[in-house]
Coordinates of C-alpha atoms in Angstrom, one line a residue:
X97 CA 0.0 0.0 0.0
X98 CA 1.7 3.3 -1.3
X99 CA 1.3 6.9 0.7
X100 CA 0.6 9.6 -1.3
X101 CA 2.5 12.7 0.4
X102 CA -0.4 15.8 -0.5
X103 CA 0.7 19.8 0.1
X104 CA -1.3 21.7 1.9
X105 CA -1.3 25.6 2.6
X106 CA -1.1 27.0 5.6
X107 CA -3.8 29.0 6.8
X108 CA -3.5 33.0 6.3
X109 CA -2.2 34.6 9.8
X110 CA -5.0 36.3 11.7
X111 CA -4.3 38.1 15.1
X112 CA -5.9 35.5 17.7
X113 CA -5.5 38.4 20.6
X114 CA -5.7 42.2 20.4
X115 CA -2.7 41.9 22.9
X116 CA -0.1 39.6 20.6
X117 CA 3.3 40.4 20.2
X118 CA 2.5 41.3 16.3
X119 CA -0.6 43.1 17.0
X120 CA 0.7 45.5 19.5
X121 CA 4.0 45.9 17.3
X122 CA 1.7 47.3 14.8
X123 CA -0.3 49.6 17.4
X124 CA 2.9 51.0 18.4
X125 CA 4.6 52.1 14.9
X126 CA 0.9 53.6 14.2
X127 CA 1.3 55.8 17.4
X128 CA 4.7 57.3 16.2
X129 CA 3.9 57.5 12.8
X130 CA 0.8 59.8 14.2
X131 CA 3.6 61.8 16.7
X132 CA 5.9 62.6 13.9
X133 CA 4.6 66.3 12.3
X134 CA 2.3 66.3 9.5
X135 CA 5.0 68.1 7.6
X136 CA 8.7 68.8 8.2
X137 CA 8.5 71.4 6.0
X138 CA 7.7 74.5 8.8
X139 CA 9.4 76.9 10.8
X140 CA 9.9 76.8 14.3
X141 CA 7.8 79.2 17.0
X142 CA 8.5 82.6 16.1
X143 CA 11.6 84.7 18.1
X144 CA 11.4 87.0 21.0
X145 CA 12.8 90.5 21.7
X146 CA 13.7 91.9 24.6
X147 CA 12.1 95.7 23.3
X148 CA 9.7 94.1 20.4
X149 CA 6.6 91.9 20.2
X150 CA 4.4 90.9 17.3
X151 CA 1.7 92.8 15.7
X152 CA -0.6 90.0 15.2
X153 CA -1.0 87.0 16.9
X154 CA 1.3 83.6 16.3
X155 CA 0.1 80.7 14.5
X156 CA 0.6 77.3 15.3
X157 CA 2.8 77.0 12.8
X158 CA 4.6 78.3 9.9
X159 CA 5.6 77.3 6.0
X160 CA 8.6 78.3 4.0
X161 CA 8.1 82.1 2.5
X162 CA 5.8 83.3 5.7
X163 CA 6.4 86.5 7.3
X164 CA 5.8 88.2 10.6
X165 CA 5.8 91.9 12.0
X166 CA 7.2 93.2 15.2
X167 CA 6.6 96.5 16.4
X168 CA 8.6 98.0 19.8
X169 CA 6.5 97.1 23.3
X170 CA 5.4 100.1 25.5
X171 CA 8.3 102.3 26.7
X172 CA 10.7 101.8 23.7
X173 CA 10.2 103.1 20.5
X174 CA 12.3 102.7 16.8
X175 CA 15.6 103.1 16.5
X176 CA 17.7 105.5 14.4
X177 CA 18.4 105.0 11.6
X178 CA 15.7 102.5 11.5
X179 CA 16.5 98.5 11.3
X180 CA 14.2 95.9 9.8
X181 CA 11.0 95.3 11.6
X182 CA 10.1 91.6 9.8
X183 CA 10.9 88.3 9.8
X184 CA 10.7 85.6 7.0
X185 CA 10.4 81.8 7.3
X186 CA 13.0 80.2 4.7
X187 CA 13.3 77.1 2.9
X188 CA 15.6 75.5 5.2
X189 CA 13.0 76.4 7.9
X190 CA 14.7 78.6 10.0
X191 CA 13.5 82.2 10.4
X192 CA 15.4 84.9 8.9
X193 CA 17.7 86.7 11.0
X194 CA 16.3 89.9 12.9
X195 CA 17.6 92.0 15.9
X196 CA 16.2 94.2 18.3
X197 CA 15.2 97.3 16.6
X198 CA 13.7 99.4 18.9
X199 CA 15.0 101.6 22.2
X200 CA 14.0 102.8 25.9
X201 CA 12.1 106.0 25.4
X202 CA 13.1 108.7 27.7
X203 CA 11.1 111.3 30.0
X204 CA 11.2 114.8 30.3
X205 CA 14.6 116.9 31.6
X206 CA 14.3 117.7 35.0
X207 CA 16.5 121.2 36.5
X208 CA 18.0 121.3 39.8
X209 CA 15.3 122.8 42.0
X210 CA 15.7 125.8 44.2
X211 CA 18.2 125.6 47.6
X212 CA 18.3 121.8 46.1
X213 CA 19.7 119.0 43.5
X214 CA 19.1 116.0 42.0
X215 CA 20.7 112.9 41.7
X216 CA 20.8 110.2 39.6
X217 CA 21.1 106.5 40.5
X218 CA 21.0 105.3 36.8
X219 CA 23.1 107.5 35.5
X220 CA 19.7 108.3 32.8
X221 CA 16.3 109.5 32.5
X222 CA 15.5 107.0 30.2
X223 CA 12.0 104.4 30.9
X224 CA 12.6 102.5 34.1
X225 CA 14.9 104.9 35.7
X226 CA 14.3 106.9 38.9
X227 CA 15.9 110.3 40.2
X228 CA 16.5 111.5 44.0
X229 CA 15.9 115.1 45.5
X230 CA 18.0 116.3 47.6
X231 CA 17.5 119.4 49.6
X232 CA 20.7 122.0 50.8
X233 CA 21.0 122.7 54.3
X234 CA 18.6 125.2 56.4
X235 CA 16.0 123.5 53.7
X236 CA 13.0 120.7 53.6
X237 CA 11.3 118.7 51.0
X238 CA 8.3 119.2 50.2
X239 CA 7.0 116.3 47.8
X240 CA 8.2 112.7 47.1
X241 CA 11.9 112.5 47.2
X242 CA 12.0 109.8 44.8
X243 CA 10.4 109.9 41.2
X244 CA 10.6 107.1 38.6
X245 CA 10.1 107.5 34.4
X246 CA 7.5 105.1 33.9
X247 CA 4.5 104.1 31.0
X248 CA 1.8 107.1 30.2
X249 CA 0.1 106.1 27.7
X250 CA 1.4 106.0 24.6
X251 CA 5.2 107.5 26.1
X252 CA 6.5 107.8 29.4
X253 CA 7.0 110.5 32.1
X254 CA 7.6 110.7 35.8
X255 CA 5.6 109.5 38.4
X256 CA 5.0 112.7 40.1
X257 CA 5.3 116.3 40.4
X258 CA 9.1 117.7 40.9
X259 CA 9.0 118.4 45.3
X260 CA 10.2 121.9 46.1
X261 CA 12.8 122.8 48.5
X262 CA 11.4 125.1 51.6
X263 CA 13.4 126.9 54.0
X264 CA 13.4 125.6 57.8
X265 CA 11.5 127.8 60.2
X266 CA 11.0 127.5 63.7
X267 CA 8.5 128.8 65.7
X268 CA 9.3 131.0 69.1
X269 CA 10.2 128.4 71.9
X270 CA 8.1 128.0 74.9
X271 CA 8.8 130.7 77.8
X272 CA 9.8 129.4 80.9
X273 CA 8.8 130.4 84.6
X274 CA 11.5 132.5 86.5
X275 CA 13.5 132.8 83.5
X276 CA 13.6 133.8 80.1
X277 CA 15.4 133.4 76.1
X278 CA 17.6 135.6 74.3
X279 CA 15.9 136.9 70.9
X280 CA 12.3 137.0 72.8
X281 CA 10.3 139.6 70.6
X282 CA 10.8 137.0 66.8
X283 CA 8.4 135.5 65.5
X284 CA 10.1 133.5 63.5
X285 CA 13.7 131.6 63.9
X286 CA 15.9 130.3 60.7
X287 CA 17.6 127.0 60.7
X288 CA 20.2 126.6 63.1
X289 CA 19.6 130.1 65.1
X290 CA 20.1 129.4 69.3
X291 CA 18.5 131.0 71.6
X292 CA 19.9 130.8 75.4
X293 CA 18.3 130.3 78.3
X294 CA 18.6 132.5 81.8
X295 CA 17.0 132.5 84.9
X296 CA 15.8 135.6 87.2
X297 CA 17.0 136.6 90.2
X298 CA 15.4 135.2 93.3
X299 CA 13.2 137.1 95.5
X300 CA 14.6 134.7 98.7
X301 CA 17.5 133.9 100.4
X302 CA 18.7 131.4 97.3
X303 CA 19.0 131.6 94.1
X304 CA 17.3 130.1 91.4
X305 CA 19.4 127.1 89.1
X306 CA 18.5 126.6 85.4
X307 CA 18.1 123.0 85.1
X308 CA 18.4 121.2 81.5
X309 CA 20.1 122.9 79.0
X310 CA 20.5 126.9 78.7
X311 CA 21.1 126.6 74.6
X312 CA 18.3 125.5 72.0
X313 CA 19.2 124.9 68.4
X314 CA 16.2 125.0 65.2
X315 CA 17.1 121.7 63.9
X316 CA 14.1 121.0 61.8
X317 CA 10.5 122.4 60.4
X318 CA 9.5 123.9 64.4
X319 CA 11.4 121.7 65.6
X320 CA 13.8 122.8 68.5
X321 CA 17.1 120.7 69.5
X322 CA 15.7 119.7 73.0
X323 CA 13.1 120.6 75.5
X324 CA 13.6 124.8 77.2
X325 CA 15.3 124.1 80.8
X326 CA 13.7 124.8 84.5
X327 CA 14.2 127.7 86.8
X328 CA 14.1 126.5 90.2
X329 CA 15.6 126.6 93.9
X330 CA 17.9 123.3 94.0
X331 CA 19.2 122.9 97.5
X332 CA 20.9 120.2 99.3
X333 CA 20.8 119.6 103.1
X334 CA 24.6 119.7 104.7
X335 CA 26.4 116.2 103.7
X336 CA 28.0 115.4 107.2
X337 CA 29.7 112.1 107.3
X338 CA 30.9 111.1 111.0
X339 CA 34.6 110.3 111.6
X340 CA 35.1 112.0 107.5
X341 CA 36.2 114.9 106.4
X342 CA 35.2 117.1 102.6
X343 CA 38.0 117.2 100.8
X344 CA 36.6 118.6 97.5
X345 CA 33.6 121.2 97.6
X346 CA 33.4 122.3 101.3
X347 CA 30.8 125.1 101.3
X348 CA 28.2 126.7 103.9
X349 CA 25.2 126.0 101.2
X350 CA 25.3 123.0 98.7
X351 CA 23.2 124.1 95.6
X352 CA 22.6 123.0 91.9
X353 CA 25.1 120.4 90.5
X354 CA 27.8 120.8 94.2
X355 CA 29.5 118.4 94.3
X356 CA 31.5 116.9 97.3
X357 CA 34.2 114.5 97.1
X358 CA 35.1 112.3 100.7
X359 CA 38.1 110.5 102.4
X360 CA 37.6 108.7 105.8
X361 CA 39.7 109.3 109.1
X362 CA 42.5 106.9 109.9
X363 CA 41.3 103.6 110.9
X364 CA 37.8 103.7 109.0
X365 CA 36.5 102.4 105.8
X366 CA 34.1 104.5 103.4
X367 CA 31.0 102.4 102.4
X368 CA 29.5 104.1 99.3
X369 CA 31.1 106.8 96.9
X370 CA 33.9 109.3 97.5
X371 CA 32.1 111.6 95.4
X372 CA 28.3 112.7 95.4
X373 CA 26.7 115.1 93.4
X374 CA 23.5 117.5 94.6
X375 CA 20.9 116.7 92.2
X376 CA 18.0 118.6 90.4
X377 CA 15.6 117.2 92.9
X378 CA 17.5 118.6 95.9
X379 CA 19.0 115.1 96.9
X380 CA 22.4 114.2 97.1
X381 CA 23.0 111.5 94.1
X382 CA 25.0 108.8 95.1
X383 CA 23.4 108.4 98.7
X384 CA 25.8 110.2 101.0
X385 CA 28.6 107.5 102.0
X386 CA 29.5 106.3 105.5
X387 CA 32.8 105.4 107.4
X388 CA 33.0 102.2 109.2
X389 CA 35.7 101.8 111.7
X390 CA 37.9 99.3 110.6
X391 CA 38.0 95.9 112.3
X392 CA 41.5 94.1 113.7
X393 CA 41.7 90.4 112.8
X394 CA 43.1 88.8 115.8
X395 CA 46.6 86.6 114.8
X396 CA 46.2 82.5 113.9
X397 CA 49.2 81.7 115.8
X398 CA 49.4 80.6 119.1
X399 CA 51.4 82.0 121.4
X400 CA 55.4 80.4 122.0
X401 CA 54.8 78.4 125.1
X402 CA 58.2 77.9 127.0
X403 CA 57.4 74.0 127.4
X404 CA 57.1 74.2 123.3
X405 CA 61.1 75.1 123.1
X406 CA 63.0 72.1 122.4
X407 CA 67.4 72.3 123.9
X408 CA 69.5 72.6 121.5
X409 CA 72.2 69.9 120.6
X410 CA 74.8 69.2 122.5
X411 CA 77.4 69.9 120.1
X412 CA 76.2 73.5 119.8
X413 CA 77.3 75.8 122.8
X414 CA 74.6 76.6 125.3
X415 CA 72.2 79.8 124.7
X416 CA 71.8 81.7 127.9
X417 CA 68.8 82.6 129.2
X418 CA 66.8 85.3 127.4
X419 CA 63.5 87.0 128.7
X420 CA 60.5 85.1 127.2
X421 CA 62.5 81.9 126.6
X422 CA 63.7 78.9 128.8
X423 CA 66.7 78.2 130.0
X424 CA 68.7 74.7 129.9
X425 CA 67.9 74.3 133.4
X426 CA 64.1 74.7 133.0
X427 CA 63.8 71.8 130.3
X428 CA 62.3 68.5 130.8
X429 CA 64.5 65.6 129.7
X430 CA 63.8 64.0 126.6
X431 CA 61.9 60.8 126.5
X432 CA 64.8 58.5 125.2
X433 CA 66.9 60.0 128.0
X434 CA 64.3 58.7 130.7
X435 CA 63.9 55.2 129.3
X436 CA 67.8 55.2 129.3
X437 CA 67.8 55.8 133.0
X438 CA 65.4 53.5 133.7
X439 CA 67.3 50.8 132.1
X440 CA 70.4 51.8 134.1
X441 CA 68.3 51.6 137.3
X442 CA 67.0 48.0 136.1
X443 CA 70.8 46.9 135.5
X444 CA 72.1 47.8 138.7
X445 CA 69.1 46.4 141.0
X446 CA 69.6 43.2 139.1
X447 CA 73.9 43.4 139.8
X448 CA 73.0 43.9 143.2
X449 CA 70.9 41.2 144.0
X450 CA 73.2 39.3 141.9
X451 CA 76.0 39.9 144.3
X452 CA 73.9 39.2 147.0
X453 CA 73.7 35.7 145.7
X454 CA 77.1 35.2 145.4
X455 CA 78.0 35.8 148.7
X456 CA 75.2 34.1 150.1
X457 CA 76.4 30.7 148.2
X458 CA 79.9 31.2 149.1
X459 CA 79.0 31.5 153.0
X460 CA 76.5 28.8 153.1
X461 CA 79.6 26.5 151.3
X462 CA 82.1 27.5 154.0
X463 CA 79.5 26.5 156.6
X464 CA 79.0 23.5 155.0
X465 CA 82.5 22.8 155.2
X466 CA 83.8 23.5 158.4
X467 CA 80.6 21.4 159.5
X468 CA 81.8 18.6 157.6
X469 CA 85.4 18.9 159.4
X470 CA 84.1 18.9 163.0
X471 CA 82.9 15.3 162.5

């Protein structure tokens, strides 16, 4: 039996799942092909200028031979001679070159004004800069100091008025009771004018002190350089200070601003300071100061004790005896010595009673003896 070998054709390839390997392969060149531009042939988004924007409004995008207008933004206008205002989109799609054409537009000369001047931080008057006003001494602004050249419109100008410059006046001072100011019957006092301050003479047995200060300068617009002073009796009691003495300032009467300067007697201590002065209050300022006697610190020591002095050595020569120390004679022996003459002692009781013995032996053998002979 014979096999007949047939051929058959494979079935055409049909995407069994959205989500096989050659299905999503073909998704994903669609998507780019659909990212890429419609056409290469375009120019980029049009340039910017620092001074220049466009007259109409940009398109999405651009084809070879297009052409855009700038004019100059508010605050600059052309420059002169005049430079080229237009772009062009070329064939190789790059815009055509351009640069800025237009400049800052400037504001209106200003003068120095009157008993002042002006300064200038930029260096210009052109849009965006700013000018300071400066007034000369004895003088005041009146007005904003600072001024800037900013948009008006269709042009620029500054953003306020000029200020003026306006002399400094003072009005009178006030008048003080028991006293009076130099230049009394004005009205009106310039910058820098003093008046000085004085007081009347007392109807009582003391005399009035100006307290504060006696000189006022017109520093500013009725402005004087500190308050008018006081006329008043300032009078300080006697400063007594027991076992002291004045050394500076000694008077019968202590008034305004005495002052007394202190030193203590010999053996005390000042508590306080050396130096007060009588204020405007009538009080002495420090507190008046004190002296303290001052106190003996008794000595550490103990005193020498003639028991407490030891006897010299023997090898040095004897010291006689001297008022307020002992002599050799008055000395207890030393310790060793005693134990030395106790072991003496000891010795010759013992040698004694040794002896004893001894005889006692040898007369109690010669006894013995003589007994021994009689029988």
């Amino acid at each position: 039996m014979t096999a007949s070998c047939s051929c058959r054709k494979a079935p055409p390839y049909r995407c069994e799942s959205p989500f096989s390997s050659r299905c999503f392969f073909g998704i994903l060149l669609m998507a780019l092909l659909l990212l890429l531009p419609i056409s290469s042939d375009a120019c980029g988004e049009p340039p910017r200028f620092e001074t220049m924007q466009l007259r109409n409004v940009s398109k999405p995008s651009y084809n070879p031979g297009d052409r855009i207008d700038y004019e100059c933004r508010p605050g600059y206008q052309p420059k002169h001679p005049s430079l080229p205002t237009s772009a062009v989109c070329q064939a190789d799609n790059m815009w055509s070159f351009l640069q800025e054409a237009c400049t800052r537009k400037q504001c209106p000369n200003l003068g120095d004004p009157a008993n002042g001047q002006i300064r200038y931080p930029n260096g210009s008057i052109l849009f965006g800069s700013q000018v300071h006003y400066v007034c000369n001494d004895g003088y005041f602004l009146i007005g904003s100091s600072i001024l800037y050249c900013e948009i008006s419109g269709s042009t620029v100008s500054w953003s306020d008025n000029p200020p003026i410059c306006e002399k400094i006046l003072c009005k009178p001072p006030e008048k003080i009771l028991n006293g009076k100011y130099t230049n009394s019957h004005k009205d009106v006092f310039e910058y820098s004018e003093v008046v000085t301050y004085s007081c009347d003479a007392s109807n009582g047995t003391d005399p009035y002190s100006l307290v504060g200060e006696s000189k006022l300068v017109c520093i500013g617009s009725d402005k004087w350089s500190s308050d008018p002073p006081q006329c008043k009796v300032v009078k300080c009691v006697y400063p007594y200070v027991e076992n002291g003495v004045i050394v500076s300032g000694l008077g019968s009467k202590f008034y305004y601003n005495a002052t007394i300067v202190y030193r203590c007697n010999k053996g005390f201590k000042l508590n306080g300071s050396n130096k007060i002065v009588c204020s405007a209050n009538s009080t002495w300022e420090p507190e008046i100061p004190t002296c303290t006697k001052e106190s003996t610190t008794p000595s550490t020591q103990p005193p020498i004790s003639s028991a407490s002095v030891s006897t010299p050595p023997s090898s040095q020569p004897p010291i006689p005896s001297v008022s307020g120390y002992p002599s050799p004679s008055d000395e207890t022996p030393p310790k060793d010595a005693e134990s030395l003459g106790a072991g003496i002692i000891v010795a010759i009781v013992l040698g004694a009673l040794f002896g004893v013995g001894v005889v006692v032996c040898g007369l109690c053998f010669c006894f013995c003896k003589k007994k021994k002979g009689s029988r």
